[in-house]
XYZ file of C-alpha atoms in Angstrom:
600
model
C -184.956 -47.333 -74.708
C -188.578 -48.085 -75.590
C -191.394 -46.323 -73.777
C -193.467 -48.512 -71.464
C -196.703 -48.102 -73.396
C -194.947 -48.986 -76.671
C -193.687 -52.248 -75.142
C -197.167 -53.123 -73.893
C -198.804 -52.191 -77.177
C -196.381 -54.361 -79.147
C -197.213 -57.260 -76.858
C -200.969 -56.642 -77.169
C -200.826 -56.276 -80.971
C -198.763 -59.452 -81.233
C -201.256 -61.372 -79.086
C -204.194 -60.277 -81.265
C -202.332 -61.300 -84.439
C -201.350 -64.679 -82.963
C -204.987 -65.239 -82.012
C -205.966 -64.592 -85.639
C -207.174 -60.992 -85.410
C -206.235 -57.570 -86.768
C -203.120 -55.939 -85.278
C -204.929 -52.560 -85.029
C -207.179 -53.963 -82.295
C -204.212 -54.093 -79.885
C -204.513 -50.577 -78.507
C -203.473 -50.156 -74.849
C -204.504 -47.474 -72.392
C -203.751 -46.687 -68.759
C -206.418 -48.140 -66.513
C -208.816 -45.725 -64.847
C -209.234 -48.359 -62.116
C -205.678 -48.890 -60.788
C -207.158 -51.021 -57.995
C -208.161 -53.581 -60.636
C -205.330 -53.406 -63.171
C -202.480 -51.272 -64.515
C -203.363 -51.182 -68.241
C -206.231 -52.387 -70.368
C -207.374 -52.932 -73.958
C -210.882 -52.753 -75.409
C -209.766 -54.331 -78.694
C -212.016 -57.346 -78.216
C -215.067 -55.086 -78.044
C -214.011 -53.328 -81.239
C -213.229 -56.601 -83.023
C -216.451 -58.398 -82.048
C -218.537 -56.836 -84.850
C -215.833 -57.257 -87.486
C -215.316 -60.941 -86.732
C -218.924 -61.707 -85.698
C -217.761 -63.150 -82.372
C -218.739 -62.763 -78.755
C -216.375 -60.070 -77.326
C -215.595 -61.917 -74.099
C -214.838 -65.121 -76.044
C -212.572 -63.132 -78.358
C -210.809 -61.597 -75.341
C -210.290 -65.078 -73.842
C -208.533 -66.231 -77.022
C -206.190 -63.265 -76.985
C -205.565 -63.706 -73.259
C -203.893 -67.071 -73.817
C -201.243 -65.510 -76.056
C -200.873 -62.382 -73.946
C -199.993 -64.355 -70.804
C -196.857 -65.692 -72.520
C -195.371 -62.290 -73.387
C -192.011 -61.318 -71.922
C -189.448 -58.505 -71.915
C -185.734 -59.322 -71.778
C -186.529 -62.862 -70.595
C -188.830 -61.663 -67.813
C -192.623 -62.116 -67.864
C -194.435 -58.896 -68.738
C -197.525 -59.522 -66.640
C -198.308 -60.887 -63.205
C -201.936 -61.315 -64.272
C -204.039 -61.084 -67.446
C -207.835 -61.099 -67.186
C -210.619 -61.124 -69.756
C -213.418 -59.113 -68.169
C -217.004 -58.668 -69.363
C -218.139 -57.279 -71.680
C -214.756 -57.738 -73.422
C -211.891 -55.909 -71.742
C -208.381 -57.265 -71.343
C -206.962 -56.126 -67.987
C -203.270 -56.586 -67.218
C -201.012 -56.093 -64.210
C -197.271 -55.583 -64.675
C -194.973 -58.140 -63.095
C -192.406 -57.070 -60.468
C -189.680 -58.740 -62.549
C -190.557 -56.713 -65.640
C -190.754 -53.470 -63.667
C -187.362 -54.180 -62.144
C -185.744 -54.865 -65.526
C -187.356 -51.826 -67.122
C -186.428 -49.456 -64.313
C -182.914 -50.810 -64.191
C -182.627 -49.733 -67.805
C -183.855 -46.254 -66.897
C -181.403 -46.158 -64.019
C -178.335 -47.066 -66.048
C -179.093 -45.562 -69.469
C -178.423 -41.973 -70.440
C -181.179 -39.413 -69.765
C -183.289 -41.893 -67.769
C -183.779 -43.909 -70.960
C -185.526 -41.043 -72.758
C -182.956 -40.406 -75.439
C -185.237 -39.120 -78.156
C -184.151 -37.733 -81.525
C -187.276 -36.290 -83.143
C -185.039 -33.962 -85.128
C -187.558 -31.271 -86.049
C -186.484 -27.656 -86.553
C -188.771 -25.458 -84.481
C -188.959 -21.751 -83.705
C -190.925 -20.645 -80.649
C -192.166 -17.062 -80.714
C -192.845 -16.106 -77.091
C -192.165 -13.373 -74.557
C -193.897 -10.599 -76.463
C -192.192 -7.771 -74.557
C -192.527 -4.191 -75.711
C -189.449 -1.980 -75.711
C -189.541 1.003 -73.319
C -192.172 -0.675 -71.145
C -191.425 -2.634 -67.957
C -192.325 -6.301 -67.804
C -195.474 -6.822 -65.736
C -197.601 -9.773 -64.608
C -199.215 -9.909 -68.040
C -195.874 -11.029 -69.470
C -195.443 -13.919 -67.033
C -197.482 -16.590 -68.796
C -195.967 -16.147 -72.251
C -192.436 -16.274 -70.843
C -193.016 -19.238 -68.512
C -195.105 -21.368 -70.900
C -192.863 -20.578 -73.864
C -189.662 -21.434 -71.976
C -191.149 -24.740 -70.767
C -192.266 -25.697 -74.278
C -188.844 -24.802 -75.676
C -187.143 -27.035 -73.113
C -189.683 -29.817 -73.670
C -189.015 -29.743 -77.414
C -185.268 -29.802 -76.862
C -185.581 -32.657 -74.352
C -187.354 -34.740 -77.002
C -184.484 -34.224 -79.421
C -185.578 -31.255 -81.510
C -183.623 -28.212 -82.653
C -185.685 -25.529 -80.902
C -184.927 -21.805 -81.074
C -186.682 -19.184 -78.932
C -187.336 -15.664 -80.248
C -188.592 -12.905 -77.943
C -189.970 -10.936 -80.942
C -189.857 -7.469 -79.400
C -192.468 -4.804 -79.969
C -189.958 -2.140 -81.031
C -191.427 -0.432 -84.076
C -194.890 0.784 -83.202
C -196.656 3.880 -81.901
C -194.925 3.708 -78.520
C -191.720 4.722 -80.282
C -193.408 7.686 -81.902
C -194.851 8.756 -78.552
C -191.470 8.603 -76.816
C -189.761 10.493 -79.632
C -192.487 13.177 -79.614
C -192.220 13.682 -75.849
C -188.411 13.837 -75.982
C -188.769 16.340 -78.807
C -191.082 18.556 -76.734
C -188.739 18.370 -73.744
C -185.754 19.255 -75.918
C -184.057 15.993 -74.952
C -183.731 14.170 -78.276
C -179.928 14.272 -78.051
C -179.634 13.565 -74.315
C -178.916 10.135 -72.791
C -181.572 8.576 -70.546
C -181.886 5.734 -68.057
C -184.448 2.929 -68.011
C -186.240 4.686 -65.123
C -186.554 7.893 -67.154
C -187.706 5.929 -70.186
C -190.378 4.161 -68.173
C -191.661 7.530 -66.946
C -191.697 9.100 -70.421
C -193.782 6.470 -72.217
C -196.833 6.359 -69.893
C -196.758 10.171 -69.635
C -196.768 10.510 -73.434
C -199.382 7.798 -73.887
C -201.755 9.414 -71.375
C -201.204 12.835 -72.934
C -202.045 11.553 -76.417
C -205.247 9.828 -75.231
C -206.577 12.529 -72.870
C -210.109 13.654 -73.728
C -212.417 16.461 -72.593
C -215.969 16.007 -71.316
C -217.295 15.965 -74.874
C -214.981 13.089 -75.780
C -212.630 15.141 -77.942
C -208.858 14.726 -77.758
C -207.345 17.452 -75.624
C -203.947 17.128 -77.295
C -204.971 16.161 -80.818
C -201.971 17.875 -82.421
C -199.644 15.957 -80.077
C -201.366 12.630 -80.854
C -201.198 13.248 -84.608
C -197.543 14.265 -84.398
C -196.763 11.015 -82.534
C -198.311 9.053 -85.420
C -196.364 11.110 -87.942
C -193.133 10.575 -86.025
C -193.812 6.826 -85.921
C -194.124 6.839 -89.700
C -190.981 8.973 -90.073
C -189.036 6.501 -87.929
C -190.298 3.598 -90.024
C -189.298 5.481 -93.178
C -185.719 5.930 -91.932
C -185.479 9.425 -90.411
C -181.783 9.534 -89.287
C -182.340 11.620 -86.128
C -185.247 9.504 -84.951
C -183.375 6.298 -85.774
C -180.490 7.331 -83.479
C -182.985 7.977 -80.674
C -184.540 4.567 -81.380
C -181.117 2.895 -81.115
C -180.586 4.462 -77.665
C -184.053 3.353 -76.562
C -183.257 -0.201 -77.715
C -179.901 -0.333 -75.963
C -181.270 0.798 -72.610
C -184.510 -1.175 -72.771
C -183.148 -4.500 -74.020
C -180.494 -4.536 -71.282
C -183.267 -4.153 -68.696
C -185.459 -6.800 -70.343
C -182.591 -9.299 -70.365
C -182.009 -8.694 -66.658
C -185.686 -9.338 -65.857
C -185.970 -12.434 -68.036
C -182.779 -13.749 -66.445
C -184.478 -13.425 -63.046
C -187.201 -15.740 -64.405
C -184.585 -18.161 -65.785
C -186.021 -17.513 -69.249
C -183.531 -17.373 -72.106
C -184.005 -16.384 -75.735
C -181.750 -17.422 -78.589
C -182.918 -14.536 -80.753
C -183.660 -10.934 -79.788
C -185.336 -9.957 -83.018
C -188.161 -7.451 -83.213
C -190.776 -5.859 -85.431
C -188.056 -3.570 -86.782
C -186.293 -6.579 -88.340
C -189.406 -7.253 -90.414
C -189.597 -3.682 -91.736
C -187.251 -4.193 -94.765
C -189.551 -6.996 -95.984
C -192.778 -4.987 -95.931
C -192.427 -3.309 -99.387
C -191.755 -6.726 -100.929
C -194.704 -8.190 -98.984
C -197.094 -5.535 -100.252
C -195.903 -5.946 -103.850
C -196.306 -9.711 -103.584
C -199.852 -9.453 -102.198
C -200.836 -7.040 -104.946
C -199.200 -9.109 -107.701
C -201.131 -12.184 -106.540
C -204.361 -10.112 -106.487
C -204.796 -10.928 -102.784
C -204.714 -7.337 -101.481
C -207.061 -4.493 -102.330
C -207.850 -1.008 -101.076
C -210.759 -0.446 -98.721
C -211.331 3.133 -97.536
C -207.695 3.831 -98.335
C -206.346 0.887 -96.343
C -204.751 -2.188 -97.909
C -206.536 -5.388 -96.824
C -206.669 -9.111 -97.630
C -209.797 -11.236 -97.315
C -209.251 -14.377 -95.235
C -212.677 -16.038 -94.994
C -212.535 -19.504 -96.544
C -215.090 -21.951 -97.809
C -216.359 -24.047 -94.954
C -215.923 -21.364 -92.271
C -218.857 -21.198 -89.870
C -218.554 -17.412 -89.738
C -217.171 -14.586 -91.823
C -213.828 -13.190 -90.643
C -212.928 -9.532 -90.996
C -210.241 -8.824 -93.638
C -206.622 -8.660 -92.485
C -205.384 -5.058 -92.658
C -201.875 -4.843 -94.110
C -201.404 -1.091 -94.369
C -203.296 1.897 -92.988
C -204.510 4.659 -95.280
C -201.589 6.830 -94.115
C -199.095 4.131 -95.132
C -198.318 2.915 -91.608
C -197.817 -0.810 -90.920
C -199.719 -2.919 -88.397
C -199.018 -5.965 -86.230
C -200.137 -8.330 -88.992
C -197.816 -6.603 -91.475
C -194.918 -7.000 -89.081
C -195.690 -10.659 -88.376
C -195.924 -11.444 -92.094
C -192.622 -9.663 -92.708
C -191.146 -11.659 -89.818
C -192.148 -14.926 -91.515
C -190.345 -13.759 -94.654
C -187.263 -12.880 -92.575
C -187.314 -16.258 -90.824
C -187.789 -18.208 -94.030
C -184.819 -16.422 -95.579
C -182.386 -16.759 -92.663
C -183.461 -19.740 -90.525
C -186.350 -21.721 -92.057
C -188.046 -24.184 -89.709
C -190.434 -27.129 -89.848
C -192.701 -25.491 -87.287
C -193.291 -21.925 -86.124
C -195.060 -22.023 -82.764
C -196.487 -18.804 -81.325
C -197.333 -18.386 -77.624
C -199.619 -15.433 -76.889
C -202.744 -14.285 -75.055
C -205.875 -16.160 -76.195
C -207.555 -12.825 -76.896
C -205.238 -12.509 -79.908
C -206.723 -15.573 -81.635
C -208.231 -13.538 -84.503
C -204.879 -11.866 -85.213
C -203.141 -15.234 -85.576
C -205.936 -16.649 -87.730
C -205.675 -13.613 -90.016
C -201.947 -13.490 -90.580
C -201.570 -17.296 -90.755
C -204.129 -17.387 -93.560
C -202.536 -14.495 -95.421
C -199.137 -16.216 -95.123
C -200.607 -19.416 -96.574
C -202.456 -17.666 -99.410
C -199.354 -15.632 -100.306
C -197.188 -18.778 -100.125
C -194.670 -17.101 -97.822
C -193.584 -20.533 -96.587
C -193.680 -24.137 -97.876
C -196.977 -26.014 -97.573
C -195.418 -28.607 -95.262
C -194.205 -25.978 -92.778
C -196.532 -25.763 -89.778
C -197.855 -22.556 -88.274
C -199.310 -23.080 -84.823
C -200.654 -20.816 -82.089
C -201.213 -21.547 -78.417
C -203.446 -18.976 -76.762
C -203.139 -18.819 -72.987
C -205.719 -17.669 -70.461
C -205.360 -14.749 -68.080
C -203.740 -14.741 -64.659
C -206.438 -13.405 -62.318
C -206.595 -12.178 -58.743
C -208.794 -13.775 -56.095
C -211.649 -11.566 -57.325
C -211.554 -13.405 -60.641
C -210.415 -10.317 -62.543
C -207.015 -9.745 -64.212
C -204.349 -9.537 -61.514
C -203.712 -6.006 -60.186
C -201.812 -4.399 -57.324
C -203.682 -3.400 -54.168
C -203.659 0.123 -55.565
C -205.364 -1.119 -58.722
C -202.366 -0.810 -61.032
C -200.540 -3.398 -63.112
C -197.945 -5.203 -61.002
C -194.392 -5.143 -62.327
C -192.881 -8.582 -62.808
C -189.788 -7.854 -60.728
C -192.048 -6.842 -57.831
C -194.072 -10.058 -58.201
C -190.863 -12.105 -58.024
C -189.704 -10.092 -55.001
C -193.029 -10.536 -53.156
C -192.991 -14.270 -53.869
C -189.425 -14.557 -52.549
C -190.393 -12.627 -49.398
C -193.363 -14.944 -48.838
C -191.175 -18.057 -49.168
C -188.516 -16.597 -46.871
C -191.150 -15.826 -44.241
C -192.375 -19.431 -44.348
C -188.825 -20.739 -44.053
C -188.122 -18.545 -41.036
C -191.368 -19.640 -39.370
C -190.574 -23.340 -39.834
C -188.371 -25.441 -37.597
C -184.649 -24.788 -37.732
C -183.232 -26.197 -40.958
C -179.610 -25.408 -40.177
C -179.332 -22.732 -42.868
C -177.613 -19.423 -42.301
C -179.545 -16.253 -43.109
C -177.595 -15.888 -46.344
C -178.379 -19.498 -47.308
C -182.056 -18.973 -46.445
C -182.252 -15.943 -48.716
C -180.518 -17.758 -51.565
C -182.765 -20.795 -51.137
C -185.859 -18.580 -50.938
C -185.012 -17.216 -54.395
C -184.809 -20.730 -55.883
C -188.027 -21.857 -54.180
C -189.879 -18.646 -55.134
C -189.113 -19.177 -58.813
C -190.421 -22.748 -58.562
C -193.546 -21.461 -56.791
C -194.229 -18.919 -59.538
C -193.497 -21.176 -62.491
C -195.187 -24.293 -61.132
C -198.181 -22.210 -60.002
C -198.626 -21.097 -63.597
C -197.635 -24.266 -65.456
C -199.712 -26.639 -63.324
C -202.786 -25.020 -64.875
C -203.813 -25.875 -68.417
C -202.316 -23.122 -70.567
C -205.532 -22.276 -72.400
C -207.475 -21.649 -69.185
C -207.576 -18.662 -66.843
C -206.307 -19.242 -63.318
C -206.315 -17.543 -59.933
C -202.948 -16.325 -58.692
C -202.875 -17.138 -54.978
C -199.510 -16.262 -53.435
C -200.277 -18.002 -50.144
C -201.280 -21.212 -51.920
C -198.424 -21.177 -54.446
C -195.714 -20.735 -51.786
C -197.084 -23.445 -49.466
C -194.779 -26.391 -48.728
C -197.632 -28.860 -48.992
C -200.223 -29.551 -51.687
C -199.828 -29.293 -55.442
C -197.151 -26.582 -55.398
C -193.607 -25.985 -56.595
C -192.203 -25.828 -53.036
C -193.765 -29.231 -52.278
C -192.043 -30.761 -55.326
C -188.720 -29.214 -54.272
C -189.184 -30.364 -50.679
C -189.628 -33.924 -51.978
C -186.422 -33.667 -54.021
C -184.511 -32.257 -51.044
C -185.863 -35.044 -48.814
C -184.630 -37.669 -51.287
C -181.204 -36.057 -51.650
C -180.886 -35.845 -47.855
C -181.493 -39.590 -47.471
C -179.103 -40.399 -50.314
C -176.458 -38.140 -48.806
C -176.731 -39.915 -45.446
C -176.538 -43.298 -47.136
C -173.518 -42.294 -49.234
C -171.736 -40.934 -46.178
C -172.407 -44.163 -44.300
C -170.582 -45.922 -47.126
C -167.683 -43.510 -46.978
C -168.751 -41.637 -50.126
C -168.687 -37.854 -50.419
C -171.945 -37.392 -52.328
C -172.446 -33.772 -53.516
C -176.040 -34.005 -54.736
C -174.919 -34.638 -58.317
C -175.767 -37.354 -60.812
C -172.233 -38.740 -60.846
C -172.392 -40.844 -57.686
C -175.861 -42.126 -58.523
C -175.085 -43.043 -62.118
C -171.796 -44.736 -61.283
C -173.432 -46.880 -58.614
C -176.849 -47.541 -60.162
C -175.977 -51.055 -61.357
C -175.235 -52.007 -57.753
C -178.799 -51.273 -56.637
C -181.104 -53.676 -58.547
C -184.803 -52.873 -58.647
C -187.911 -55.014 -58.709
C -186.821 -57.754 -56.364
C -189.236 -57.401 -53.460
C -192.730 -57.136 -54.948
C -193.719 -55.028 -51.925
C -196.853 -52.972 -52.718
C -195.224 -49.706 -51.544
C -192.286 -50.388 -53.831
C -194.463 -51.486 -56.752
C -196.682 -48.392 -56.561
C -193.664 -46.101 -56.836
C -192.069 -48.231 -59.561
C -195.176 -48.068 -61.759
C -195.187 -44.280 -61.693
C -191.474 -44.103 -62.459
C -191.909 -46.504 -65.376
C -194.449 -44.128 -66.952
C -191.851 -41.312 -67.217
C -191.213 -41.617 -70.948
C -194.902 -41.831 -71.835
C -195.753 -38.836 -69.687
C -193.001 -36.694 -71.202
C -193.883 -37.673 -74.765
C -197.609 -37.079 -74.234
C -196.973 -33.668 -72.673
C -194.797 -32.576 -75.606
C -197.146 -33.994 -78.245
C -200.015 -31.981 -76.727
C -197.852 -28.928 -75.882
C -199.122 -29.336 -72.325
C -196.596 -28.546 -69.550
C -199.362 -29.041 -66.981
C -199.201 -32.781 -67.687
C -195.592 -32.884 -66.494
C -196.687 -31.012 -63.352
C -199.439 -33.561 -62.745
C -196.934 -36.381 -63.223
C -194.333 -35.073 -60.783
C -197.023 -34.225 -58.221
C -198.267 -37.830 -58.438
C -194.686 -39.099 -58.228
C -193.927 -36.871 -55.225
C -197.061 -38.018 -53.410
C -196.234 -41.665 -54.033
C -192.638 -41.199 -52.939
C -193.703 -39.501 -49.697
C -196.159 -42.330 -49.037
C -193.303 -44.783 -49.619
C -191.064 -42.747 -47.291
C -193.606 -42.826 -44.458
C -194.424 -46.536 -44.839
C -190.970 -48.010 -45.403
C -187.880 -47.952 -43.219
C -185.138 -47.071 -45.658
C -181.828 -46.446 -43.902
C -182.690 -48.679 -40.935
C -183.739 -51.648 -43.096
C -181.724 -54.674 -41.907
C -182.079 -56.701 -45.092
C -179.216 -55.372 -47.204
C -180.809 -56.504 -50.492
C -184.036 -54.622 -49.684
C -182.107 -51.548 -48.595
C -180.259 -51.531 -51.911
C -183.564 -51.744 -53.770
C -184.898 -48.804 -51.761
C -181.772 -46.765 -52.482
C -182.092 -47.616 -56.166
C -185.681 -46.363 -56.093
C -184.610 -43.140 -54.403
C -181.860 -42.608 -56.972
C -184.233 -43.006 -59.879
C -186.969 -40.902 -58.254
C -184.462 -38.089 -57.717
C -183.168 -38.295 -61.289
C -186.662 -38.259 -62.814
C -187.865 -35.359 -60.662
C -184.743 -33.340 -61.430
C -185.149 -34.069 -65.141
C -188.770 -32.895 -65.082
C -188.224 -29.651 -63.165
C -185.338 -28.720 -65.456
C -187.720 -29.104 -68.391
C -190.308 -26.957 -66.607
C -187.688 -24.252 -66.085
C -186.674 -24.284 -62.435
C -184.142 -25.983 -60.179
C -183.888 -27.408 -56.664
C -181.769 -26.244 -53.724
C -179.556 -28.676 -51.828
C -181.365 -27.977 -48.566
C -184.601 -26.289 -47.507
């Protein structure tokens, strides 16, 4: 099914050609004055110079052809105006909207059955083994999961890789501390592991008043043990395997609580076998050289506005770095599951790192020229003081505690509200669903590249631009549909089956009522909104769309009698609108990574 804007653009291009002008002038955009028109074109202004004509006269010529355009034997426009200095303003006809929405209602996937067919790997999550997930991990997980689902929804083969930090100094620190405690051979729990790492890290960094390391021998031994692990020490490798087993099980549990799912659980360790080959390749191509004992590659290119520092591939002691691991990972991916696009989601403060290793990968020809490497840097999640989010005690908040506090806040609001007929068990289950929506929508509704303020009270509110408000709208729609279905003797279970089977019986676009039309226009933009959001890798655009849709639906709900409407034809149109609104909202929140309860 064609997207709305594509249909309008085809009509506009055709009208320009029929009037004797260039097809490229027929660009269409959403009107920024919805009180005047729905869509507009400034092609006449652009064509005036080329054809040496008055722009308004040119627009008038095109208007005559545009007024005749139709879609499936229905007129496209209820009005077409040529407006000074040369705009073409159009309003969609109720008949066209009805026909278009009926297609959305009856076709699979709301008419958005895309098959882009690209092979994409998303590198997101960024968790470190032996460390608990904290608030700093939220954005990567939530944004990455939404982008993965968006790509899949548009018909791409998208794979998500958590890319664990499992091969760095933290491993050497843990091994060194276990060694000192005489516990290298003993089993440990995730709680014990999470106590050992910060203890060892603090011990290795501790300094005296003069700024000298208090435990220099310990710190050096941790570095040596890291190198020994990376070089295959059998004792240390067994310890590493136990660390991985315990830590990954805990990470999977926590990501599951966020409804975030990875297809691959690869890590820096998987890149390690490729590093000797990488270094040889860089040296053979005369890209790498020694600088103060370290192996580096220059990345500054002609045309750069500034000089970039070289990318360090290997320390003077032979140890690898993040860039080394990421380059080895590209080699691993190209060998086992090559993609058209590798998309990395990480903190914006890592921009230099991605610039460095992307450029080295290109210069070393580690992947085909046509393969894309792309990085999305996200802003920080801050507290109300504008600084990176911390606990009241000043520490970094664990992610599981953040989820728990959000759930408690939602549950408190539910218990304070009027009786919703839910048992305590149902309230607690519903609170978990709503809390996840509050967290994810609170993050995703902000542009990924920007910092934002985490405000628990605001995010868990049942009104305003929040996840709970979106869910409340969905629940309101499903409640009305359930009542209607029951009045018809149907046992509707809040699933798509009853809606889809009956959609053809509820024709849209027959009334022309302004409340109906306003909602229909937003629904008709679904495909364009989803495509634009994916093309720009911008989940916040989907949030904006469903917030607008929810607001318009609630306005419709308050201004129109739905179940008590006496005109059966109008009532059927209203029910059809509700069905489609529910389907579109459910589609969008699934893409964003959360779900809706049956009742709230």
